[in-house]
Structure formats: structure tokens, C-alpha cells
């Protein structure tokens, strides 16, 4: 089945230790998104790629970076995680800007 | 202008009852209104969506009612089941792109 896959599902890191979350998709969608979702809150868009074009939301901290080496993969890098970065990180994809967004299962990040 | 307000924050319904969740928006440029269902530890999944050229859309037990003049839309779950217990997010997308603006979410519990 075509899908959005996120690895790992659970990630524990130490305060200030860089961490990378990965997302892959078999849908061949050209747009990929990263969201942060804290407990009992709505998903908050961090950035998205339209093909290779990177678009950062204005209020996304510089601590968060992303890479998209090819159509299928997208990475979220957190350079120096703080306690406030503990959250569920969701990857989503869509066909251009006219289609539904399809979400992956998320990666739960814990910062110790 | 980008805000979507969702109510209630939580809802308890008896099995077989009707669950109603409401959303209101301000931005008249919104042209697509999806509802997402999210189970604990999972990513949001598209449940049903509507465009402003229709006032109602029904898929099985799920119905969206849309009131363009009032800038409000709602999700009705008929014959609610315990398996419907989840968090529901309304969202809106403007006609300039595919950035979703999410409501705050409603945690639904359906009691057996």
C-alpha cells in the first residue's frame, strides 16, 4: 500500500544533542510537510518542500532544519533540542497544492 | 484572518447518539474544509471534506454541514460508536495554496 512512513516512531534524545527524524513516501507526491504537534494541540506547520523548493514558516525556530535529498525522502534535523521541543512530529505529503494532505503516523520525540 | 475556531474542546456522547462539532472561520479566501480524525499515537487521517459550493456532504455516518454566509461548518457523526472515540480537527485551506489552518481539536469520547 502506498503510504507515508516515519522513522523512528519513538525517539529519545538528550538536551542539546542533535537528532534527525526521517520521512519517506511511496505516493510520489511532490509536496512534503513537517508539522509539530504538542499534547492536546493542533498540528503546527514548520516548513514544506514543493519539489525541491524549501519554504520555512516565519515562526519556525532556526533550531529546526530540513533536507529533501529526493522525491521520496525528507528529514527533519533538530540541531540542539530543548525541553520545549518534545512533541509529536508529523510528516505529510500532497500532490501540489490542490490535493489532500496525507499524514504519516508521527515520531514521538522525548528530550531528557 | 487565518484563524479557525473549533468547539467544543471535548465531547462525551452515548453510543448511538449524535456527535456534533462546530468550526468557524474568518478568512473568506478559504475554499476547502477538511475534517481529520486522529487516534492516540497516530497521525491525522482525512475523514471527510467539503468545498463552499455545497451546503452539505454525507459519507456514511459522517456529515459536514456548511454555512457560507455565517462562515461556519460542522461535523455530525450519526449513531456514534465507541470506535469513533478520537480527536477531531477541522481545517481550512485558502485558495492561494495548500497550507492548512487547523482548529484547536475536539476530543470525542463515545461511551458504550
Short mmCIF file of C-alpha atoms in Angstrom, two decimals:
data_model
loop_
_atom_site.label_atom_id
_atom_site.label_comp_id
_atom_site.label_asym_id
_atom_site.label_seq_id
_atom_site.Cartn_x
_atom_site.Cartn_y
_atom_site.Cartn_z
CA UNK A 1 0.00 0.00 0.00
CA UNK A 2 1.16 3.48 -0.83
CA UNK A 3 1.86 5.37 2.32
CA UNK A 4 3.82 7.87 4.36
CA UNK A 5 6.38 6.22 6.65
CA UNK A 6 8.13 7.86 9.56
CA UNK A 7 11.14 6.53 11.42
CA UNK A 8 11.69 6.10 14.20
CA UNK A 9 8.25 6.06 15.78
CA UNK A 10 9.76 6.99 19.14
CA UNK A 11 12.96 8.93 19.66
CA UNK A 12 14.62 9.85 22.92
CA UNK A 13 17.44 12.38 22.92
CA UNK A 14 19.32 14.42 25.44
CA UNK A 15 19.07 18.16 25.87
CA UNK A 16 21.26 19.77 23.21
CA UNK A 17 22.07 16.56 21.36
CA UNK A 18 21.26 16.78 17.63
CA UNK A 19 18.57 14.47 16.35
CA UNK A 20 17.27 13.58 12.89
CA UNK A 21 13.81 12.31 12.09
CA UNK A 22 13.03 10.76 8.74
CA UNK A 23 10.02 10.54 6.48
CA UNK A 24 9.60 8.52 3.32
CA UNK A 25 6.67 8.19 0.97
CA UNK A 26 5.61 5.78 -1.73
CA UNK A 27 2.89 8.10 -3.02
CA UNK A 28 5.21 10.00 -5.38
CA UNK A 29 3.77 13.27 -4.10
CA UNK A 30 5.77 16.37 -4.90
CA UNK A 31 4.95 18.31 -1.74
CA UNK A 32 6.16 17.24 1.70
CA UNK A 33 5.43 18.94 5.00
CA UNK A 34 6.72 18.77 8.57
CA UNK A 35 4.41 19.57 11.46
CA UNK A 36 4.99 19.76 15.19
CA UNK A 37 2.13 18.64 17.41
CA UNK A 38 2.24 19.11 21.15
CA UNK A 39 -0.09 17.33 23.52
CA UNK A 40 -3.76 18.27 23.08
CA UNK A 41 -2.90 20.82 20.39
CA UNK A 42 -3.40 21.08 16.67
CA UNK A 43 -0.51 20.32 14.32
CA UNK A 44 1.68 23.35 13.66
CA UNK A 45 3.36 23.64 10.28
CA UNK A 46 7.14 24.02 10.49
CA UNK A 47 8.05 24.00 6.78
CA UNK A 48 7.31 22.36 3.48
CA UNK A 49 9.00 21.41 0.24
CA UNK A 50 7.34 21.97 -3.11
CA UNK A 51 9.52 19.71 -5.21
CA UNK A 52 12.99 20.93 -4.22
CA UNK A 53 11.84 24.39 -3.16
CA UNK A 54 12.04 24.82 0.59
CA UNK A 55 9.56 27.06 2.40
CA UNK A 56 10.04 27.91 6.04
CA UNK A 57 7.17 29.18 8.19
CA UNK A 58 8.01 32.58 9.65
CA UNK A 59 7.84 31.42 13.26
CA UNK A 60 9.78 28.18 12.86
CA UNK A 61 12.87 28.36 15.11
CA UNK A 62 16.31 28.30 13.48
CA UNK A 63 16.98 25.19 15.55
CA UNK A 64 14.87 23.25 13.05
CA UNK A 65 16.26 22.39 9.63
CA UNK A 66 15.14 20.10 6.86
CA UNK A 67 16.60 18.22 3.93
CA UNK A 68 14.93 16.58 0.96
CA UNK A 69 17.53 14.58 -0.99
CA UNK A 70 14.95 13.15 -3.40
CA UNK A 71 11.21 12.96 -4.02
CA UNK A 72 10.68 10.09 -1.62
CA UNK A 73 12.62 11.19 1.45
CA UNK A 74 12.55 14.17 3.75
CA UNK A 75 14.46 14.71 7.00
CA UNK A 76 13.87 16.94 9.99
CA UNK A 77 17.02 17.95 11.85
CA UNK A 78 16.83 19.48 15.30
CA UNK A 79 20.26 20.93 15.95
CA UNK A 80 20.07 21.49 19.70
CA UNK A 81 16.85 20.09 21.14
CA UNK A 82 15.42 21.83 24.15
CA UNK A 83 12.85 20.51 26.58
CA UNK A 84 10.22 22.54 24.75
CA UNK A 85 10.87 20.61 21.56
CA UNK A 86 9.40 17.43 23.00
CA UNK A 87 6.41 16.72 20.77
CA UNK A 88 4.97 14.51 18.07
CA UNK A 89 6.47 15.34 14.69
CA UNK A 90 4.24 14.63 11.73
CA UNK A 91 5.22 14.34 8.09
CA UNK A 92 2.59 14.86 5.41
CA UNK A 93 2.50 14.80 1.62
CA UNK A 94 0.26 16.09 -1.15
CA UNK A 95 0.08 16.39 -4.90
CA UNK A 96 0.78 20.05 -5.48
CA UNK A 97 -1.35 22.49 -3.57
CA UNK A 98 -4.70 21.20 -4.76
CA UNK A 99 -4.93 17.85 -3.09
CA UNK A 100 -5.49 16.42 0.32
CA UNK A 101 -2.56 16.14 2.71
CA UNK A 102 -1.74 12.60 3.78
CA UNK A 103 -0.12 12.25 7.17
CA UNK A 104 2.36 9.71 8.45
CA UNK A 105 2.00 8.09 11.88
CA UNK A 106 4.38 10.56 13.50
CA UNK A 107 7.54 10.36 15.58
CA UNK A 108 7.19 10.98 19.29
CA UNK A 109 10.28 12.90 20.46
CA UNK A 110 11.28 12.92 24.11
CA UNK A 111 14.02 15.28 25.31
CA UNK A 112 15.71 14.39 28.58
CA UNK B 1 -7.68 36.28 9.45
CA UNK B 2 -6.17 32.80 9.36
CA UNK B 3 -7.85 31.53 12.50
CA UNK B 4 -10.23 28.60 12.66
CA UNK B 5 -12.12 28.29 15.94
CA UNK B 6 -13.36 24.86 16.96
CA UNK B 7 -15.78 23.87 19.70
CA UNK B 8 -16.26 22.09 21.98
CA UNK B 9 -12.79 21.11 23.20
CA UNK B 10 -14.17 17.83 24.50
CA UNK B 11 -17.37 15.91 23.99
CA UNK B 12 -18.88 12.86 25.63
CA UNK B 13 -21.67 11.07 23.77
CA UNK B 14 -23.53 7.86 24.48
CA UNK B 15 -23.30 5.04 21.96
CA UNK B 16 -25.90 5.57 19.26
CA UNK B 17 -26.11 9.30 19.84
CA UNK B 18 -25.20 12.17 17.54
CA UNK B 19 -21.86 13.90 17.95
CA UNK B 20 -21.69 17.49 16.72
CA UNK B 21 -18.50 19.51 16.39
CA UNK B 22 -18.52 23.10 15.18
CA UNK B 23 -15.97 25.31 13.47
CA UNK B 24 -15.98 28.96 12.49
CA UNK B 25 -13.60 30.90 10.30
CA UNK B 26 -12.99 34.49 9.26
CA UNK B 27 -10.96 34.34 6.08
CA UNK B 28 -13.30 34.38 3.07
CA UNK B 29 -10.44 33.12 0.89
CA UNK B 30 -10.76 29.66 2.41
CA UNK B 31 -12.06 27.28 -0.24
CA UNK B 32 -11.59 23.79 1.14
CA UNK B 33 -12.66 22.49 4.53
CA UNK B 34 -11.43 19.02 5.58
CA UNK B 35 -12.01 17.18 8.81
CA UNK B 36 -9.28 14.98 10.20
CA UNK B 37 -9.62 12.14 12.70
CA UNK B 38 -6.66 11.33 14.94
CA UNK B 39 -6.34 8.34 17.24
CA UNK B 40 -3.81 8.43 20.10
CA UNK B 41 -0.28 7.86 18.86
CA UNK B 42 -1.30 8.10 15.21
CA UNK B 43 -1.16 10.79 12.56
CA UNK B 44 -4.32 12.62 11.47
CA UNK B 45 -6.31 10.90 8.74
CA UNK B 46 -8.69 12.67 6.37
CA UNK B 47 -12.26 11.84 7.30
CA UNK B 48 -14.39 13.98 5.03
CA UNK B 49 -14.07 17.34 3.27
CA UNK B 50 -16.29 19.95 1.67
CA UNK B 51 -15.97 22.90 -0.68
CA UNK B 52 -18.07 26.05 -0.25
CA UNK B 53 -20.20 25.45 -3.35
CA UNK B 54 -22.30 22.87 -1.46
CA UNK B 55 -24.09 23.14 1.87
CA UNK B 56 -23.85 19.52 2.95
CA UNK B 57 -21.80 16.43 2.27
CA UNK B 58 -22.52 13.00 3.65
CA UNK B 59 -20.31 9.93 3.76
CA UNK B 60 -21.78 7.05 5.71
CA UNK B 61 -22.38 8.18 9.28
CA UNK B 62 -20.39 11.38 8.82
CA UNK B 63 -21.93 14.60 7.52
CA UNK B 64 -20.47 18.06 7.05
CA UNK B 65 -22.88 20.99 7.14
CA UNK B 66 -21.56 24.22 5.66
CA UNK B 67 -22.99 27.71 6.10
CA UNK B 68 -21.08 30.08 3.84
CA UNK B 69 -22.85 33.26 4.94
CA UNK B 70 -22.19 32.52 8.60
CA UNK B 71 -18.67 31.24 7.87
CA UNK B 72 -19.34 28.13 9.89
CA UNK B 73 -19.16 24.42 9.26
CA UNK B 74 -19.84 21.43 11.42
CA UNK B 75 -19.26 17.69 11.58
CA UNK B 76 -22.12 15.41 12.56
CA UNK B 77 -21.45 11.80 13.49
CA UNK B 78 -24.66 9.82 13.46
CA UNK B 79 -25.07 6.63 15.50
CA UNK B 80 -21.79 7.35 17.30
CA UNK B 81 -19.76 4.26 18.22
CA UNK B 82 -17.02 3.69 20.82
CA UNK B 83 -14.62 3.22 17.90
CA UNK B 84 -15.28 6.85 16.92
CA UNK B 85 -13.55 7.98 20.11
CA UNK B 86 -10.68 10.11 18.85
CA UNK B 87 -9.62 13.71 18.44
CA UNK B 88 -11.21 15.54 15.52
CA UNK B 89 -9.66 18.54 13.83
CA UNK B 90 -11.40 20.82 11.40
CA UNK B 91 -9.18 22.66 8.98
CA UNK B 92 -9.38 25.20 6.20
CA UNK B 93 -7.22 25.91 3.20
CA UNK B 94 -7.13 29.14 1.26
CA UNK B 95 -7.26 29.37 -2.49
CA UNK B 96 -3.68 30.65 -2.63
CA UNK B 97 -2.05 27.41 -1.57
CA UNK B 98 -2.27 24.23 0.40
CA UNK B 99 -1.34 25.42 3.84
CA UNK B 100 -3.93 24.04 6.22
CA UNK B 101 -5.12 26.13 9.13
CA UNK B 102 -6.27 23.75 11.84
CA UNK B 103 -8.89 24.25 14.52
CA UNK B 104 -7.90 23.50 18.09
CA UNK B 105 -9.31 19.98 18.08
CA UNK B 106 -12.17 18.19 19.84
CA UNK B 107 -11.59 15.12 21.92
CA UNK B 108 -14.61 12.86 21.46
CA UNK B 109 -15.42 10.02 23.80
CA UNK B 110 -18.30 7.70 22.94
CA UNK B 111 -19.47 5.73 25.95
CA UNK B 112 -20.72 2.16 25.45
#
